[in-house]
Short mmCIF file of C-alpha atoms in Angstrom, two decimals:
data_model
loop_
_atom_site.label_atom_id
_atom_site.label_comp_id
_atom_site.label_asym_id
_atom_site.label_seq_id
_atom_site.Cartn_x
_atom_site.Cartn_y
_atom_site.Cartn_z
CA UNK W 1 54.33 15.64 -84.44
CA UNK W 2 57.49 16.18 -82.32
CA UNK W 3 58.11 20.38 -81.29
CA UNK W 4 61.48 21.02 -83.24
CA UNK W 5 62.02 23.63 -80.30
CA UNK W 6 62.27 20.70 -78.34
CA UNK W 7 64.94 19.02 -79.72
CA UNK W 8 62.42 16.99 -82.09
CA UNK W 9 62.56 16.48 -85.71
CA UNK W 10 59.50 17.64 -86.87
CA UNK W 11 58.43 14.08 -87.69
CA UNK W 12 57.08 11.49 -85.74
CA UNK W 13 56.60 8.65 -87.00
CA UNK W 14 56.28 5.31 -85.97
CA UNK W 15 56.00 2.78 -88.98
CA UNK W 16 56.08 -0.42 -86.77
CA UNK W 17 53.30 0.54 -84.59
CA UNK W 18 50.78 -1.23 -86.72
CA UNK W 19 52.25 -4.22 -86.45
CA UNK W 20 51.01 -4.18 -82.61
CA UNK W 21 48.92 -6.81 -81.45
CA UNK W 22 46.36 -5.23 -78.72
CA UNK W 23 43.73 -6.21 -76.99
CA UNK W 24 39.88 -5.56 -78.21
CA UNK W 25 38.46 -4.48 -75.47
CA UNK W 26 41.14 -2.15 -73.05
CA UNK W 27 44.05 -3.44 -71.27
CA UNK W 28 47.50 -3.86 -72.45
CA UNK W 29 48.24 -7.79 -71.68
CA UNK W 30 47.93 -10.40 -74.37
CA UNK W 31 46.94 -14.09 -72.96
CA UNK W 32 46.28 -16.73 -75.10
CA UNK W 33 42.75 -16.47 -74.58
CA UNK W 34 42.27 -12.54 -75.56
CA UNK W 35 40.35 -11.07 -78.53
CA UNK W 36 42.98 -9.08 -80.03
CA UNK W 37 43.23 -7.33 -83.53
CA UNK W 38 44.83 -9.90 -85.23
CA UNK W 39 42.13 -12.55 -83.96
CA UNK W 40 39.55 -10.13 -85.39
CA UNK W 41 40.78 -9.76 -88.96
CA UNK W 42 41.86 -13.45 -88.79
CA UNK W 43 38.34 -13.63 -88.07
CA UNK W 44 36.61 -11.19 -91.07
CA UNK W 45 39.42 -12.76 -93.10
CA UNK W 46 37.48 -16.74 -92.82
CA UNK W 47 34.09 -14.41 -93.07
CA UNK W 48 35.19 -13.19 -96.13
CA UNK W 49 36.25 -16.30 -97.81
CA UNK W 50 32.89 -17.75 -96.68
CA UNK W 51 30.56 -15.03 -98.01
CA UNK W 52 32.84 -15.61 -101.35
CA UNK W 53 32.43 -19.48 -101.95
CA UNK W 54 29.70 -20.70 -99.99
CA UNK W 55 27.33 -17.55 -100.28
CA UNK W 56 28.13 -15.88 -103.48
CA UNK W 57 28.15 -19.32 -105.44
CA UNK W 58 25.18 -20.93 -103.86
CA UNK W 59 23.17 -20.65 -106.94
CA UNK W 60 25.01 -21.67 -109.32
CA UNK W 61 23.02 -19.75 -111.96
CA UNK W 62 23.40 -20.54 -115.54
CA UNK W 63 24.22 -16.33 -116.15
CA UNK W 64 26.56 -16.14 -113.14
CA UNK W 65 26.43 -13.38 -110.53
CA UNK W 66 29.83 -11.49 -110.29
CA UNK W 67 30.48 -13.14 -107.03
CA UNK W 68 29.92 -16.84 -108.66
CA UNK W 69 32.21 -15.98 -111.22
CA UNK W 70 34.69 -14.64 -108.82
CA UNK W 71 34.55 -17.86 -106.81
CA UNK W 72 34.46 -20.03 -109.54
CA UNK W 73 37.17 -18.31 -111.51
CA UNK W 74 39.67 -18.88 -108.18
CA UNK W 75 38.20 -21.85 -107.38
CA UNK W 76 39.13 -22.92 -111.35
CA UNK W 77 42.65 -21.58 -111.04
CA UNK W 78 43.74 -23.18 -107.67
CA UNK W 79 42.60 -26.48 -108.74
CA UNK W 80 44.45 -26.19 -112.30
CA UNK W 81 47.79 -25.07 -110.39
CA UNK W 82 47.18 -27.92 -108.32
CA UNK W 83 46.88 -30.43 -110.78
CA UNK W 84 49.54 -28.85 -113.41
CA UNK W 85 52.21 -29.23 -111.05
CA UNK W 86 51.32 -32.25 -108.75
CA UNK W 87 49.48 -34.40 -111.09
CA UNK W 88 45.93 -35.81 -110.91
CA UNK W 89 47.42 -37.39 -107.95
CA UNK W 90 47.72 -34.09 -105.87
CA UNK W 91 44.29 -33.35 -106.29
CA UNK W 92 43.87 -35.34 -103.71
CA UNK W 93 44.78 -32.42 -101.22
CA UNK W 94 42.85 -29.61 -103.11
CA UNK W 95 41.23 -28.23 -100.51
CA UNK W 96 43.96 -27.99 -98.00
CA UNK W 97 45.78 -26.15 -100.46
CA UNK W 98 42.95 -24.18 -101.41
CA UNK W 99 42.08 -23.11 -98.09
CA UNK W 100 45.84 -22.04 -97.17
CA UNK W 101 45.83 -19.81 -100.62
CA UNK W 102 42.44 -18.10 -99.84
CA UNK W 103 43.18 -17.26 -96.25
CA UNK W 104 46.55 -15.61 -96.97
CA UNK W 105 44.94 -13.70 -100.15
CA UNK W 106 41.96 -12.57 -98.59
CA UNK W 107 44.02 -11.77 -95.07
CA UNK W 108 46.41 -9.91 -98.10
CA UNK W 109 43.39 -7.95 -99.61
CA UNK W 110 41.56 -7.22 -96.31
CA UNK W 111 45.17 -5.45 -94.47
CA UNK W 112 44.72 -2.57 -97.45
CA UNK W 113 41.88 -1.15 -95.59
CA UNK W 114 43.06 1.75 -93.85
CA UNK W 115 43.48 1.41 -90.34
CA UNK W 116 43.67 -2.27 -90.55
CA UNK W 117 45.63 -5.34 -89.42
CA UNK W 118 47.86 -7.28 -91.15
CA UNK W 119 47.80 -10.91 -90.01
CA UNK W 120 49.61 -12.57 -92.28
CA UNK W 121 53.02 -9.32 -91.65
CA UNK W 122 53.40 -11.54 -88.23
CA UNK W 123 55.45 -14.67 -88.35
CA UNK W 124 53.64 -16.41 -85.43
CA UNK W 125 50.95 -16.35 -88.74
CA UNK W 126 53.28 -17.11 -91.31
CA UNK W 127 55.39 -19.97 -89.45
CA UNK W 128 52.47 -21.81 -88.60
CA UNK W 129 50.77 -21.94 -91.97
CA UNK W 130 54.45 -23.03 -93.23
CA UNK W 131 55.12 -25.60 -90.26
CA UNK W 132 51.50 -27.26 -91.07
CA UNK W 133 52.48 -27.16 -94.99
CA UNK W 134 55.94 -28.86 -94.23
CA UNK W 135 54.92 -31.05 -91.46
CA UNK W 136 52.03 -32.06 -93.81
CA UNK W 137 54.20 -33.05 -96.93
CA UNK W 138 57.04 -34.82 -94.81
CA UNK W 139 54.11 -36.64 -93.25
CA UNK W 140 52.60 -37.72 -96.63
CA UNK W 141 55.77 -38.86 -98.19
CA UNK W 142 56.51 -41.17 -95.64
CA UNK W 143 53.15 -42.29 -95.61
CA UNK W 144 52.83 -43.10 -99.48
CA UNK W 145 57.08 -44.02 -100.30
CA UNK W 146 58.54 -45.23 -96.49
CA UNK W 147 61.98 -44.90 -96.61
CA UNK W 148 61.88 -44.48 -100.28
CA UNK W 149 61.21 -41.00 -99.59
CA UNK W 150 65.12 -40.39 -98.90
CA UNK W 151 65.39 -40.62 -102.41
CA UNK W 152 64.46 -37.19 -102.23
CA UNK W 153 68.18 -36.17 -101.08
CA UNK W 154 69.86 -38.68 -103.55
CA UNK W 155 71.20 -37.69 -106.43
CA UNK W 156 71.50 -40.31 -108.38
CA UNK W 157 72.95 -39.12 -111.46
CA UNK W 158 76.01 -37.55 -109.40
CA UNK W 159 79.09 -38.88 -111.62
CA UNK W 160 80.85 -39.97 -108.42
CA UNK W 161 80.04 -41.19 -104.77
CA UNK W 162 81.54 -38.20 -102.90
CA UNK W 163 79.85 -35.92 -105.27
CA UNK W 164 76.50 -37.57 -104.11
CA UNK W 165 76.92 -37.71 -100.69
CA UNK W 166 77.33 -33.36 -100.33
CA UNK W 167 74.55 -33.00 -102.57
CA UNK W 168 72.38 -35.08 -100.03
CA UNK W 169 73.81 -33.20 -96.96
CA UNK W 170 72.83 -29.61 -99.28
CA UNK W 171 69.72 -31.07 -100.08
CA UNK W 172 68.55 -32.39 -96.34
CA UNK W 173 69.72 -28.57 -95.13
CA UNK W 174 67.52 -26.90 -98.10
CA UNK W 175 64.87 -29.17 -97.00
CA UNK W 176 64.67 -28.19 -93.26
CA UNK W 177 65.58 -24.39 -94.30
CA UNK W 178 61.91 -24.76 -96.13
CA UNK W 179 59.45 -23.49 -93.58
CA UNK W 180 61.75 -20.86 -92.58
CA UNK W 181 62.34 -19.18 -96.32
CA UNK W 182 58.22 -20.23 -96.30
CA UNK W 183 57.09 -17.85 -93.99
CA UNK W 184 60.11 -15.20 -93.98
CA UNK W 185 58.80 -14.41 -97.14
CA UNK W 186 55.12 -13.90 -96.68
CA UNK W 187 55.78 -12.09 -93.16
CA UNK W 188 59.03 -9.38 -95.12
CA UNK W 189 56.93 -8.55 -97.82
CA UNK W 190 53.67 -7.52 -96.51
CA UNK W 191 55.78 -5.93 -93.37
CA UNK W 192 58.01 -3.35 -95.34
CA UNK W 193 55.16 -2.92 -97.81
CA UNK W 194 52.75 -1.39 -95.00
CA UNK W 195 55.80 0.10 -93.29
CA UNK W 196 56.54 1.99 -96.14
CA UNK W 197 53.00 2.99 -96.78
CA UNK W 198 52.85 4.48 -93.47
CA UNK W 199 56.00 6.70 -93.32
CA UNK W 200 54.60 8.25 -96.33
CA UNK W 201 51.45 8.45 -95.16
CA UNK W 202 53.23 10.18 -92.18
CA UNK W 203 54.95 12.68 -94.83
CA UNK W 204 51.86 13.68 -96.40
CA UNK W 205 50.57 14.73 -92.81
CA UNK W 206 53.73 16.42 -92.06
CA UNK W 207 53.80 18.62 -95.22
CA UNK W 208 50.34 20.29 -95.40
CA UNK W 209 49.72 22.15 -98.55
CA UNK W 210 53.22 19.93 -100.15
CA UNK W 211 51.26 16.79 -99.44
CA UNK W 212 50.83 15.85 -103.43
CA UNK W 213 54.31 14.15 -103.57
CA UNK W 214 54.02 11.75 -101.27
CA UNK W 215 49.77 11.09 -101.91
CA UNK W 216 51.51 10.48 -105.22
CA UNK W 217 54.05 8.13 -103.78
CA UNK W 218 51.27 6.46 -101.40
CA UNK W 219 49.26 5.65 -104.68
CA UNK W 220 51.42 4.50 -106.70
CA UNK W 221 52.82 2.04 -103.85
CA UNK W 222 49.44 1.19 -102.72
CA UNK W 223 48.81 -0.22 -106.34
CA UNK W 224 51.95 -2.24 -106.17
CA UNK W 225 51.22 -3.49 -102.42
CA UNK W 226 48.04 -4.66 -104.10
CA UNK W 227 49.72 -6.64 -106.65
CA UNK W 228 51.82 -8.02 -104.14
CA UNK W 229 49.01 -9.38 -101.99
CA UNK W 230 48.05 -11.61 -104.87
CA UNK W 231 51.78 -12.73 -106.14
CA UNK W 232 52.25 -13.62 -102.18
CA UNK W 233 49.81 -15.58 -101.71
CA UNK W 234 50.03 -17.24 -104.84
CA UNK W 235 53.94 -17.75 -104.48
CA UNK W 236 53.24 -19.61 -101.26
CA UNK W 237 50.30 -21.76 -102.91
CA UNK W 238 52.70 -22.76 -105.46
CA UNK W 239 55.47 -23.59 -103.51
CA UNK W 240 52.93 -25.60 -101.31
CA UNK W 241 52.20 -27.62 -104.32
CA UNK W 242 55.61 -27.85 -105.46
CA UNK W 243 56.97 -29.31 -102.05
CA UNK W 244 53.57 -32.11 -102.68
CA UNK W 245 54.90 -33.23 -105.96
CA UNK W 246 58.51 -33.52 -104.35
CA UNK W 247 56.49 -35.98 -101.51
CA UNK W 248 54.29 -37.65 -104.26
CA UNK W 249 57.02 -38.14 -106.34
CA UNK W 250 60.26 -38.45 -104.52
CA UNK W 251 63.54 -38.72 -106.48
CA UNK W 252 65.97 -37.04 -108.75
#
């Protein structure tokens, strides 16, 4: 805490400063090649996941452990989001879009520990999971419709030529703006929901014995944040699927 005698404010906090990627082991430069916080909870995020759905289902008992039923309750809604809103046809690419949901809701869950990391409040995170999602959908809708796939920008039902043609300019820069509103998204709302947990966090350490107000505030925020790891991650596993039907199914 600053010395108000000092010129200080009496506060010092610094909200941002666990968004700081550092080094494991000492050291203050980051190489490509260095074990850093973020690789580590990237890491116990896939560890997670894979004590989940490969350890906790193995059984497959007939009275299911709470860890198969966990597994097979998200394994059962992925795959009927999947299929309600690509088709049979996007089942196809289950598991990719399985994967990509798990990751960012366990690396959701996991950043609520205190004194954590938050992979997925970084857009080097974010933009990459959204530049594989759009390069992958752009890739498969060229593969499956050709140039058919332009249809995608064409709308047909336009009542008149010129109408068309600024719909498909509007529609080409909505498509391209994709990966960016994508990952913006993800990386803003788990960002200013940790930010804000930790200037009240600071508050309660600054007040003492007036602490109650803002442990208050920190609970009550923490339960939201926590509802907000799952609608993330489940807002960019729909969206996912949504920009598969467009490629499966091109057209207006």
């Amino acid at each position: 805490m600053a010395d108000p005698a000092h010129g200080g404010s009496g506060l010092n906090i610094h909200p941002m400063d666990q968004f700081m990627v550092k080094p494991l082991f000492g050291g203050t430069e980051v190489h490509w090649y260095t074990p850093t916080n973020a690789t580590l909870w990237m890491a116990l995020t896939v560890a997670a996941i894979t004590l989940l759905m490969v350890a906790g289902a193995r059984g497959r008992a007939l009275v299911p452990s709470r860890a198969q039923s966990m597994a097979e309750v998200t394994y059962g809604f992925a795959r009927k989001m999947v299929e309600d809103v690509a088709g049979r046809e996007g089942l196809k690419y289950f598991p990719y879009i399985f994967t990509v949901f798990l990751f960012i809701l366990f690396a959701n869950l996991l950043a609520l520990i205190p004194t954590s990391f938050s992979p997925t409040s970084h857009i080097a995170v974010t933009a990459v999971l959204a530049l594989a999602v759009f390069i992958s959908v752009t890739a498969i809708g060229f593969y499956k419709h050709g140039l058919h796939f332009l249809k995608l920008f064409w709308v047909s039902s336009a009542p008149t030529l010129a109408l068309r043609i600024i719909l498909a300019v509007i529609e080409l820069i909505s498509y391209f703006v994709r990966p960016l509103s994508h990952s913006l998204r993800l990386m803003g709302n788990l960002m200013a929901g940790h930010a804000v947990l930790k200037v009240f966090a600071g508050f309660a350490g600054a007040l003492g014995v007036g602490a109650f107000i803002p442990i208050f505030a920190i609970t009550a925020i923490y339960g939201l944040e926590l509802l907000v790891a799952v609608i993330q991650a489940y807002v960019f596993a729909i969206l996912t699927v949504v920009y598969l039907n467009d490629a499966l199914h091109p057209g207006h």
